[in-house]
CSV table of C-alpha atoms and ligand atoms in Angstrom, one decimal:
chain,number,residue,atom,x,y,z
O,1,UNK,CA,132.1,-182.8,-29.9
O,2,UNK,CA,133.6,-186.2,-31.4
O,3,UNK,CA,131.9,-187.6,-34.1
O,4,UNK,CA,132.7,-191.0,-35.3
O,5,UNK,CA,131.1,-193.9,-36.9
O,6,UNK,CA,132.0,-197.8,-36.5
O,7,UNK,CA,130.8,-201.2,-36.8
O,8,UNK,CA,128.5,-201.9,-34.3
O,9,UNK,CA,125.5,-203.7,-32.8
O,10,UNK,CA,123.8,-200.4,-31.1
O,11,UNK,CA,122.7,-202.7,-27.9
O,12,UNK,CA,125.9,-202.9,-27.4
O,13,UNK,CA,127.0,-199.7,-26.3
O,14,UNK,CA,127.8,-198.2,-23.7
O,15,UNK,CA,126.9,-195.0,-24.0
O,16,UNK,CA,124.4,-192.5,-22.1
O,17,UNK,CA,121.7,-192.7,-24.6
O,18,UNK,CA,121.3,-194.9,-28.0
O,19,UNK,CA,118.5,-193.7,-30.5
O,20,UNK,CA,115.7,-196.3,-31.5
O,21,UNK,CA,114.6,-196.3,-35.2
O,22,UNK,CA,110.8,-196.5,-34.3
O,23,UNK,CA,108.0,-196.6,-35.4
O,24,UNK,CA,105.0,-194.1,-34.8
O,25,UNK,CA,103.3,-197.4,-32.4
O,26,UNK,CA,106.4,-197.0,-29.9
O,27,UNK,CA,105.1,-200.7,-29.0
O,28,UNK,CA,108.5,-202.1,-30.8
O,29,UNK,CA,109.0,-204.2,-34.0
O,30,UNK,CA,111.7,-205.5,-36.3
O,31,UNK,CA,115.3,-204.2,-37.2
O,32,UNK,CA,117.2,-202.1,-34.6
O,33,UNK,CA,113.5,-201.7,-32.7
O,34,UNK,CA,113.2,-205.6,-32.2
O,35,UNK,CA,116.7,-205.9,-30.8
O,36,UNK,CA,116.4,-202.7,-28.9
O,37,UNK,CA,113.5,-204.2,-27.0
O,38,UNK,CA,114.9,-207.7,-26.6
O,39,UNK,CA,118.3,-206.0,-25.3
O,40,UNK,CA,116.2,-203.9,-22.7
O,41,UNK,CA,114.0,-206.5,-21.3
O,42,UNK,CA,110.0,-206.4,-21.4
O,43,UNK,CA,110.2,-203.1,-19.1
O,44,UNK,CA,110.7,-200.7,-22.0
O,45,UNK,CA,107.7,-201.6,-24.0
O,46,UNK,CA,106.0,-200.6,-20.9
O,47,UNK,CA,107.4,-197.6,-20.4
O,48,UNK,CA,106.5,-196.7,-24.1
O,49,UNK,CA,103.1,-197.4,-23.7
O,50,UNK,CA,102.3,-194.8,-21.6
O,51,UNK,CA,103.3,-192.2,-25.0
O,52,UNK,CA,100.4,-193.2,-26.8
O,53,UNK,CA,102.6,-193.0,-29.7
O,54,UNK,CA,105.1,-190.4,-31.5
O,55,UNK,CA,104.5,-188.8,-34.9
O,56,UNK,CA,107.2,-189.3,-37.3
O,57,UNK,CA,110.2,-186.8,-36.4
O,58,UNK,CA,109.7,-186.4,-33.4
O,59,UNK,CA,111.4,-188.3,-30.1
O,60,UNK,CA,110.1,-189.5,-26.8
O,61,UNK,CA,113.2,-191.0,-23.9
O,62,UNK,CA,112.9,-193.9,-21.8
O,63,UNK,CA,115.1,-195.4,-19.3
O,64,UNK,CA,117.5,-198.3,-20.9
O,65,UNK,CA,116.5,-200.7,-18.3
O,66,UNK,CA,118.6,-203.9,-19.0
O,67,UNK,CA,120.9,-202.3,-21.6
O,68,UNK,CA,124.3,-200.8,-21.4
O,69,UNK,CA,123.1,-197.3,-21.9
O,70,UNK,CA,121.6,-195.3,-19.4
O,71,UNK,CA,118.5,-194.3,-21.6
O,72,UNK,CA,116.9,-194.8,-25.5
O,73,UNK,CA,115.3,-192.4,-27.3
O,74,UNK,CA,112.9,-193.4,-29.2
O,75,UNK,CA,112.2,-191.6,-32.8
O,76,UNK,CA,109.9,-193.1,-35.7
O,77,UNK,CA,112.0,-191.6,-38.7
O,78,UNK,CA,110.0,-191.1,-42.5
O,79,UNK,CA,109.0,-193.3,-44.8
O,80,UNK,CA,110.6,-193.4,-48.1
O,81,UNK,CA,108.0,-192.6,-50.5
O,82,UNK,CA,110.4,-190.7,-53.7
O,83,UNK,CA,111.6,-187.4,-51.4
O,84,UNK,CA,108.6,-185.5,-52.3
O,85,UNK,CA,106.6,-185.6,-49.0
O,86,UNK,CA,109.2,-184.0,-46.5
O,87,UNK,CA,110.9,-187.2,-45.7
O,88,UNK,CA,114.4,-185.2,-45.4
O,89,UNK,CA,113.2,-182.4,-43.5
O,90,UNK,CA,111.3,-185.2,-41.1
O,91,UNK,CA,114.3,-187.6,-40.9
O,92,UNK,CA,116.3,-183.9,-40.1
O,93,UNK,CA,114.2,-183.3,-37.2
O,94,UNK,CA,114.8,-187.0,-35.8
O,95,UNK,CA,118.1,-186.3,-35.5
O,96,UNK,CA,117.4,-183.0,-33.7
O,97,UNK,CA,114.5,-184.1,-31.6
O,98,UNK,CA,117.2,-187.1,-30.5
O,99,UNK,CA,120.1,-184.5,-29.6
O,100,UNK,CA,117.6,-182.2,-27.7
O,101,UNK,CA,116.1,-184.9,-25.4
O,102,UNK,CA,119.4,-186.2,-24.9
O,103,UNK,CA,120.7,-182.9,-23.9
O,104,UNK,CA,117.7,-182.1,-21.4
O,105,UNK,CA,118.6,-185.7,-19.7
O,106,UNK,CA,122.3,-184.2,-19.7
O,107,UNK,CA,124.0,-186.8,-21.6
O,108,UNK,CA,127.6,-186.7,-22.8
O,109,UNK,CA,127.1,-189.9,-25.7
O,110,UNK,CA,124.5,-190.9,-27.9
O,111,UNK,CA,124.5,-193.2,-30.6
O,112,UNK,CA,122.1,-193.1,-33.8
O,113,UNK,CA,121.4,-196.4,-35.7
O,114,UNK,CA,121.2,-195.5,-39.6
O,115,UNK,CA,117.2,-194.2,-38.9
O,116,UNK,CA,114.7,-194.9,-41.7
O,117,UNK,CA,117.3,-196.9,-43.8
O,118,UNK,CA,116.0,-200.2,-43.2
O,119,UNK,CA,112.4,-201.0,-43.2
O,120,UNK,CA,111.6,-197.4,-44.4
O,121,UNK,CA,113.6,-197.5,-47.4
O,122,UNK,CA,115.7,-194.1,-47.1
O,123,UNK,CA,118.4,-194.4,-49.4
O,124,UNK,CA,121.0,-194.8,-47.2
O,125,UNK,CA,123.9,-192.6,-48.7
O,126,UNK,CA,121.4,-189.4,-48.7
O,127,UNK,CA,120.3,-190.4,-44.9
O,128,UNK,CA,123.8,-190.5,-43.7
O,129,UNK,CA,124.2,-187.1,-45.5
O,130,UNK,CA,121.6,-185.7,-43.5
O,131,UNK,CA,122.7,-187.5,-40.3
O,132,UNK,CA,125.8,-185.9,-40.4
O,133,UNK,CA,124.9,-182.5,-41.5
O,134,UNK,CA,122.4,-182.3,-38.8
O,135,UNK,CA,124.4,-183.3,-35.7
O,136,UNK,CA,127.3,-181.2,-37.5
O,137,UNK,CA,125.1,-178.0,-37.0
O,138,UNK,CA,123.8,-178.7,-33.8
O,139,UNK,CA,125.4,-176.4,-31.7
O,140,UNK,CA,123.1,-176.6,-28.1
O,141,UNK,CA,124.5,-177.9,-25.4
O,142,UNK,CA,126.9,-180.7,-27.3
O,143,UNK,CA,126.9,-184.0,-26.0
O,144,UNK,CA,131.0,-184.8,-26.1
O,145,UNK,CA,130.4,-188.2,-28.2
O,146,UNK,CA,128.3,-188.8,-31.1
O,147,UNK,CA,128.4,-192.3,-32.5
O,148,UNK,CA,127.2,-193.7,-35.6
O,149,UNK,CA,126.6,-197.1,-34.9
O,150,UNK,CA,126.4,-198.7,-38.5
O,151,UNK,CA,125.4,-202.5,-38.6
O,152,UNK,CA,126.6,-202.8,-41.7
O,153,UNK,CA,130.0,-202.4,-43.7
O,154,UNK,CA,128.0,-200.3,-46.1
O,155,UNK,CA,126.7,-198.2,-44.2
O,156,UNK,CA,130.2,-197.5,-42.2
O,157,UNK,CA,131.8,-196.8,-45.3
O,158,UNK,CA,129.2,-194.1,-46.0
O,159,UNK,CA,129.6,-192.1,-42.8
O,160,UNK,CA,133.6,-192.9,-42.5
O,161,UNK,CA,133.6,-190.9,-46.3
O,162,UNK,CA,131.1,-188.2,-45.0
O,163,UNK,CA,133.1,-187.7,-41.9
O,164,UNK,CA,136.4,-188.0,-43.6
O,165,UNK,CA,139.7,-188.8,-42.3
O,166,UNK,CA,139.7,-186.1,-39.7
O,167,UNK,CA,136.8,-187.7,-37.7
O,168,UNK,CA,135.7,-191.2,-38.8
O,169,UNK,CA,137.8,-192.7,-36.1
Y,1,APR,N1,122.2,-202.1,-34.3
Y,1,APR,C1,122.5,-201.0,-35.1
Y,1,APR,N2,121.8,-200.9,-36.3
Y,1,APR,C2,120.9,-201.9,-36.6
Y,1,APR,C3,120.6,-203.0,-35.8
Y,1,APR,C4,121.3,-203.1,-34.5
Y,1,APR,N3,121.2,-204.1,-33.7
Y,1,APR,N4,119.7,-203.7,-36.4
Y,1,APR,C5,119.4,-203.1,-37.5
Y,1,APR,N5,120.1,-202.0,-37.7
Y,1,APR,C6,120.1,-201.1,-38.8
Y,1,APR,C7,119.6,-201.5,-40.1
Y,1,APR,O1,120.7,-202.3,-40.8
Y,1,APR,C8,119.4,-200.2,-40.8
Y,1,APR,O2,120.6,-199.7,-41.3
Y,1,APR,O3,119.3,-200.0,-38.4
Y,1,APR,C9,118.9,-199.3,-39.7
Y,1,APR,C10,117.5,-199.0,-39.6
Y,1,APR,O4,116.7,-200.1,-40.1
Y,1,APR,P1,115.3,-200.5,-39.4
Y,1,APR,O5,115.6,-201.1,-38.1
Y,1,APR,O6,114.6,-201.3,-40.4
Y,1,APR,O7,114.6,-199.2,-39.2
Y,1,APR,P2,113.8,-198.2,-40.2
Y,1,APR,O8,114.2,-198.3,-41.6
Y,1,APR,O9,113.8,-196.8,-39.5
Y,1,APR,O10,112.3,-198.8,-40.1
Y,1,APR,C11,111.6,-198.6,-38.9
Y,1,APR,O11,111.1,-200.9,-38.8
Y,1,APR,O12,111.7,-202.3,-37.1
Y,1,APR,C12,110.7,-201.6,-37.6
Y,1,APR,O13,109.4,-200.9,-35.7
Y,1,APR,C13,110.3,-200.5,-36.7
Y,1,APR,O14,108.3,-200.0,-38.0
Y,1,APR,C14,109.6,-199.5,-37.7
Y,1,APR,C15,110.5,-199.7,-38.9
């Protein structure tokens, strides 16, 4: 399994699934959700409606419709509110959730956004931290690319240190 992180607009790419930092609505909103939605084209928010929502840390798929990849997975990540309430263990668990349905829809790429680091207020160094560990110890049925997909220069320079020369292509 590749792991890398780079520079990107997660629209963008072409992979076989890219993750959607929801919310727990699944009816779309701001940051990487808003473009997520505008990318795929009015089709996905109905094909999200018929959820009736996802708790936090957990992960629902939907076709990508008018975007490069083949599906989004949709996963509302924690709310900051000071580390005390579970909001690493949740924001774990969105990575997980992510990896599984990607698996069971046999994909070989996924990309994450930087999940809960926007709106949500996750400090972003100790969510990359447990990005990284989590896809690092997931060990069923490995998709062959994981991408990082950081819209920011900040954030890539936090994954590019946590994945170190060997993998931060
Ligand atoms: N591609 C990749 N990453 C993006 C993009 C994009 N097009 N747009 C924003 N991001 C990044 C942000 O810079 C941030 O690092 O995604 C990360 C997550 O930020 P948010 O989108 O604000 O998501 P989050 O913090 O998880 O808050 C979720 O915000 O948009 C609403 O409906 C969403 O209520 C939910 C909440």
């Amino acid at each position: 399994m590749l792991i890398i992180a780079e520079r990107a607009d997660i629209t963008t790419l072409a992979v076989d699934a890219i993750v959607n930092a929801a919310n727990c609505s699944l009816l779309g909103g701001g940051g990487v959700d808003g473009a997520i939605h505008r990318a795929a084209g009015r089709e996905l928010l109905e094909s999200c409606r018929k959820f009736g929502g996802c708790p936090t840390g957990e992960a629902r798929i939907t076709p990508g419709f008018k975007l490069p990849a083949k599906f989004v997975i949709h996963t509302p990540g924690p709310v900051w509110g000071g580390g005390t309430r579970g909001e690493a263990a949740l924001l774990a668990s969105c990575y997980r959730n992510s990896l599984r349905l990607a698996a069971e829809a046999g994909c070989r790429s996924i990309a994450f956004p930087c999940i809960s680091t926007g709106v949500y207020r996750f400090p972003a160094e100790a969510a990359a931290k447990i990005a990284v560990d989590t896809v690092r110890s997931w060990t069923e049925n490995l998709p062959e690319k994981v991408v990082f997909a950081c819209f920011s220069s900040a954030s890539l320079e936090i994954y590019r240190r946590l994945l170190g020369a060997g993998e931060g292509a």
